Tab-separated table of C-alpha atoms in Angstrom:
chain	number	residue	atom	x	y	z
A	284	UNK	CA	99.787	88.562	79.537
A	285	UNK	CA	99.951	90.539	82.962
A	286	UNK	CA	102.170	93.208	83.103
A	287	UNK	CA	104.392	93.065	85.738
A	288	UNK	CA	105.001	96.425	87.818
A	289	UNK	CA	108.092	96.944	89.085
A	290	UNK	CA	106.739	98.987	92.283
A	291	UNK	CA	104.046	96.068	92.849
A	292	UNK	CA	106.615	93.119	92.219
A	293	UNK	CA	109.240	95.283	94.811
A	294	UNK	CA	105.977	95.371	97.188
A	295	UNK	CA	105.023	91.674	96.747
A	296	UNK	CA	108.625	89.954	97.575
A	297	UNK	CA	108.836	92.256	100.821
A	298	UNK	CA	104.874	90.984	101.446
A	299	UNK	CA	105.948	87.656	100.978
A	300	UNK	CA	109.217	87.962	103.127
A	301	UNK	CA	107.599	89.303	106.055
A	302	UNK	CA	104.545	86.598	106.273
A	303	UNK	CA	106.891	83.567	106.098
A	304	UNK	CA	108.804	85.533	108.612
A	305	UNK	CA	105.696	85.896	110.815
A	306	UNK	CA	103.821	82.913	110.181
A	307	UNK	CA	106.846	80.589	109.513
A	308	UNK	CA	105.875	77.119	109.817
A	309	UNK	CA	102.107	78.065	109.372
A	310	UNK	CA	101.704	79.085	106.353
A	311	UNK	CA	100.639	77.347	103.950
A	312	UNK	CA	99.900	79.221	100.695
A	313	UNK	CA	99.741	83.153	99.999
A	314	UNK	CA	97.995	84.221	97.052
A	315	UNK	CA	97.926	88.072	95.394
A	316	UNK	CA	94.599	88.243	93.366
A	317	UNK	CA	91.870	90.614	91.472
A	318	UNK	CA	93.887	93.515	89.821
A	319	UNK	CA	97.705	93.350	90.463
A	320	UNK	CA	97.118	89.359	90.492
A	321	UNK	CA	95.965	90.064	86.516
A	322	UNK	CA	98.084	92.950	86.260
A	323	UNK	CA	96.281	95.353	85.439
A	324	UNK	CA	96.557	97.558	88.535
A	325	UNK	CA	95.548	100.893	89.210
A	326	UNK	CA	97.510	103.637	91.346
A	327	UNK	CA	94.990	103.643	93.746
A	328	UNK	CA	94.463	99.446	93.340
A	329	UNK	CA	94.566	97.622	97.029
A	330	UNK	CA	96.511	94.776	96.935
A	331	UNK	CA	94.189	91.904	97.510
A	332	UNK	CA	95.573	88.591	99.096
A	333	UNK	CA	94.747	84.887	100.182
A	334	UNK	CA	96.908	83.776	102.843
A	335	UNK	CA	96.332	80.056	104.035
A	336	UNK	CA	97.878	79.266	107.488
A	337	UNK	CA	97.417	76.413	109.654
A	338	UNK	CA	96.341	77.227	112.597
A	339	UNK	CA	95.247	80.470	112.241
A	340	UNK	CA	93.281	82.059	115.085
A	341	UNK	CA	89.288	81.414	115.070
A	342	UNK	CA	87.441	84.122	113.517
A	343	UNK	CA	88.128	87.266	111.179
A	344	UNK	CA	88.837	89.667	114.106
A	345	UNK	CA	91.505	87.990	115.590
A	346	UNK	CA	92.992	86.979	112.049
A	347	UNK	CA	93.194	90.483	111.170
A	348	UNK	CA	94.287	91.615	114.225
A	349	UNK	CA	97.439	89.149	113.785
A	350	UNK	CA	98.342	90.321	110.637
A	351	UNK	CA	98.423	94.155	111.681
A	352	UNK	CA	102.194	93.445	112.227
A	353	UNK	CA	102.683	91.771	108.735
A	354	UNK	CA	101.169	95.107	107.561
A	355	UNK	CA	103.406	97.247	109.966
A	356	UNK	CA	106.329	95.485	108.725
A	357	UNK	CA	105.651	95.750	105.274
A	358	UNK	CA	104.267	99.242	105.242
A	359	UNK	CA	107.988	99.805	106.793
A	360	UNK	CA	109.551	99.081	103.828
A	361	UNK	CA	109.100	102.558	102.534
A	362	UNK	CA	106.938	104.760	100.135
A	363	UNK	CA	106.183	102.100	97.674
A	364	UNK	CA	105.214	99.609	100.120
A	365	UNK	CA	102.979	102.156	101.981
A	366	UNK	CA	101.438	103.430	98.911
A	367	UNK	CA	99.051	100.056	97.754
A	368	UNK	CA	96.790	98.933	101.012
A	369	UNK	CA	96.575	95.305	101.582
A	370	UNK	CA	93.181	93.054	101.994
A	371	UNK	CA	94.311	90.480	103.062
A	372	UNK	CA	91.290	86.885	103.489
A	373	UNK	CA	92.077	84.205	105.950
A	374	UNK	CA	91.518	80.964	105.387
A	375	UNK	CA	92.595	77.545	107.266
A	376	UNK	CA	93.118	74.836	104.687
A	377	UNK	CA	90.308	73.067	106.051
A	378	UNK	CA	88.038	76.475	105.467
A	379	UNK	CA	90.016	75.912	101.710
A	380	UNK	CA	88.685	72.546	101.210
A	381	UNK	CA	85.126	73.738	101.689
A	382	UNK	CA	85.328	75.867	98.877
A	383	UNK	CA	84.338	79.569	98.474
A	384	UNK	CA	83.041	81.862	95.424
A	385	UNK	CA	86.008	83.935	95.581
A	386	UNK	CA	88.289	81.154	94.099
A	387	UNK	CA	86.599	81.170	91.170
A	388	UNK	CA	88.075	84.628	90.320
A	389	UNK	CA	91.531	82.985	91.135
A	390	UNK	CA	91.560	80.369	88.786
A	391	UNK	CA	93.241	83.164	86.237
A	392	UNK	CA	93.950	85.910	88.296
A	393	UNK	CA	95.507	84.791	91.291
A	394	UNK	CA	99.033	84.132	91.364
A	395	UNK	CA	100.515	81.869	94.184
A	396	UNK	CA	103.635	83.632	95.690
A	397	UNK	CA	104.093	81.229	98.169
A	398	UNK	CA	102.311	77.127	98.045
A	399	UNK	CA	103.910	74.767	100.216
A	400	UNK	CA	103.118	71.530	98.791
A	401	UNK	CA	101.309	72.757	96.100
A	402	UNK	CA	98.289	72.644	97.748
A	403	UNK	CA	96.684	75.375	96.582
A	404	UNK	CA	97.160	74.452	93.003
A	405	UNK	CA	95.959	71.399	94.028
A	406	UNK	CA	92.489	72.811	95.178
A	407	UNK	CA	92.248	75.116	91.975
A	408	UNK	CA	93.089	72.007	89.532
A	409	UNK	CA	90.250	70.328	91.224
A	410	UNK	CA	88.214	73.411	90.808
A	411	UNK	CA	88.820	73.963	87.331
A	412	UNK	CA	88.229	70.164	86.422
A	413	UNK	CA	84.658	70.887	87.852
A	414	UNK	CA	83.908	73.502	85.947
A	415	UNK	CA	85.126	72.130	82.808
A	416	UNK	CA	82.938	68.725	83.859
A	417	UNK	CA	79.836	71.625	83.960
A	418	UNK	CA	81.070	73.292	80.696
A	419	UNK	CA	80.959	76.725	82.617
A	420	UNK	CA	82.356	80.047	80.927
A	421	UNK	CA	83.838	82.815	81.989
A	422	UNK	CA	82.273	85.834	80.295
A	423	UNK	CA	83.686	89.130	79.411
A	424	UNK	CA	81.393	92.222	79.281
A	425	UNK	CA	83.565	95.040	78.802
A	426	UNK	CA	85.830	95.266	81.938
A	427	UNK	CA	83.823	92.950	83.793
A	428	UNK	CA	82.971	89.762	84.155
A	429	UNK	CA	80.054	87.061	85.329
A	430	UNK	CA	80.150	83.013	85.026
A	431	UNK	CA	77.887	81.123	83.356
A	432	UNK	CA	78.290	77.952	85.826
A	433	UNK	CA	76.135	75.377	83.535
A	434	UNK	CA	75.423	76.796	80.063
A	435	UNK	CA	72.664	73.909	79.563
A	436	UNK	CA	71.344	74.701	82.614
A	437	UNK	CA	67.485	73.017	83.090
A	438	UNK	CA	65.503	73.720	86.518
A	439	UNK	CA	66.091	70.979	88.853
A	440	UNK	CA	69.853	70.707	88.201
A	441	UNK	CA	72.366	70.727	90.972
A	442	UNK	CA	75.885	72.799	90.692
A	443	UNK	CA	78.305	71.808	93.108
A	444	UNK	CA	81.315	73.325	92.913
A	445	UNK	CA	83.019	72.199	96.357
């Protein structure tokens, strides 16, 4: 069960505030992921984050440079807010729809703050139902882990995942 921080939760409803303030209408989900989505943070843990908006502007530059005033703003908040450093990934739901490695760590780490629609969810359930279709595994190895996509795996086969 993830253990809920009361610094990170205080941290995560301001983050969440301030980017349906900013991106209002546009966004679409907003996802917290890796360690604090798990909950198993660290003191020194960044705060890593999915946000879906539609449109967003083309290319990572000028996504990031939009959200510097989500981060001002939340930063603002005070000491606690300051202290964990967001990473924020950008993604239009079309760029969603095409599918990307990283959700794969989100289908039990990520937690959806914000999912208009559930769409999302949606993409994850249709993730998951792949996987389980390919019998794949997540595997444990101390405080790591790897996927075995296709257990029974035989050269030639295809994995598609998206």
């Amino acid at each position: 069960m993830a253990v809920r921080i009361p610094e990170i939760e205080q941290l995560l409803e301001r983050l969440l505030g301030v980017c349906q303030s900013f991106y209002g209408d546009r966004l679409v989900s907003l996802v917290v992921f890796g360690s604090v989505g798990r909950g198993t943070p660290r003191p020194d843990s960044d705060v890593d984050i999915l946000v879906v908006g539609d449109p967003l502007p083309d290319g990572r530059i000028p996504r990031v440079r939009e959200f510097d005033e989500v981060e001002r703003s939340v930063a603002s908040g005070g000491p606690a807010d300051s202290a964990h450093r967001l990473s924020p990934i950008f993604k239009t739901p079309a760029e969603v729809r095409r599918g990307s490695p990283l959700f794969l760590d989100m289908l039990d780490d990520g937690r959806l703050l914000y999912d208009r629609d559930g769409f999302f969810a949606g993409q994850l359930a249709a993730l998951k139902a792949r996987l389980e279709k390919l019998g794949s595994k997540r595997i444990w190895k101390d405080d790591a882990w790897y996927w075995d996509l296709k257990p029974d795996y035989k050269p030639g086969d295809e994995i598609v995942l998206f």
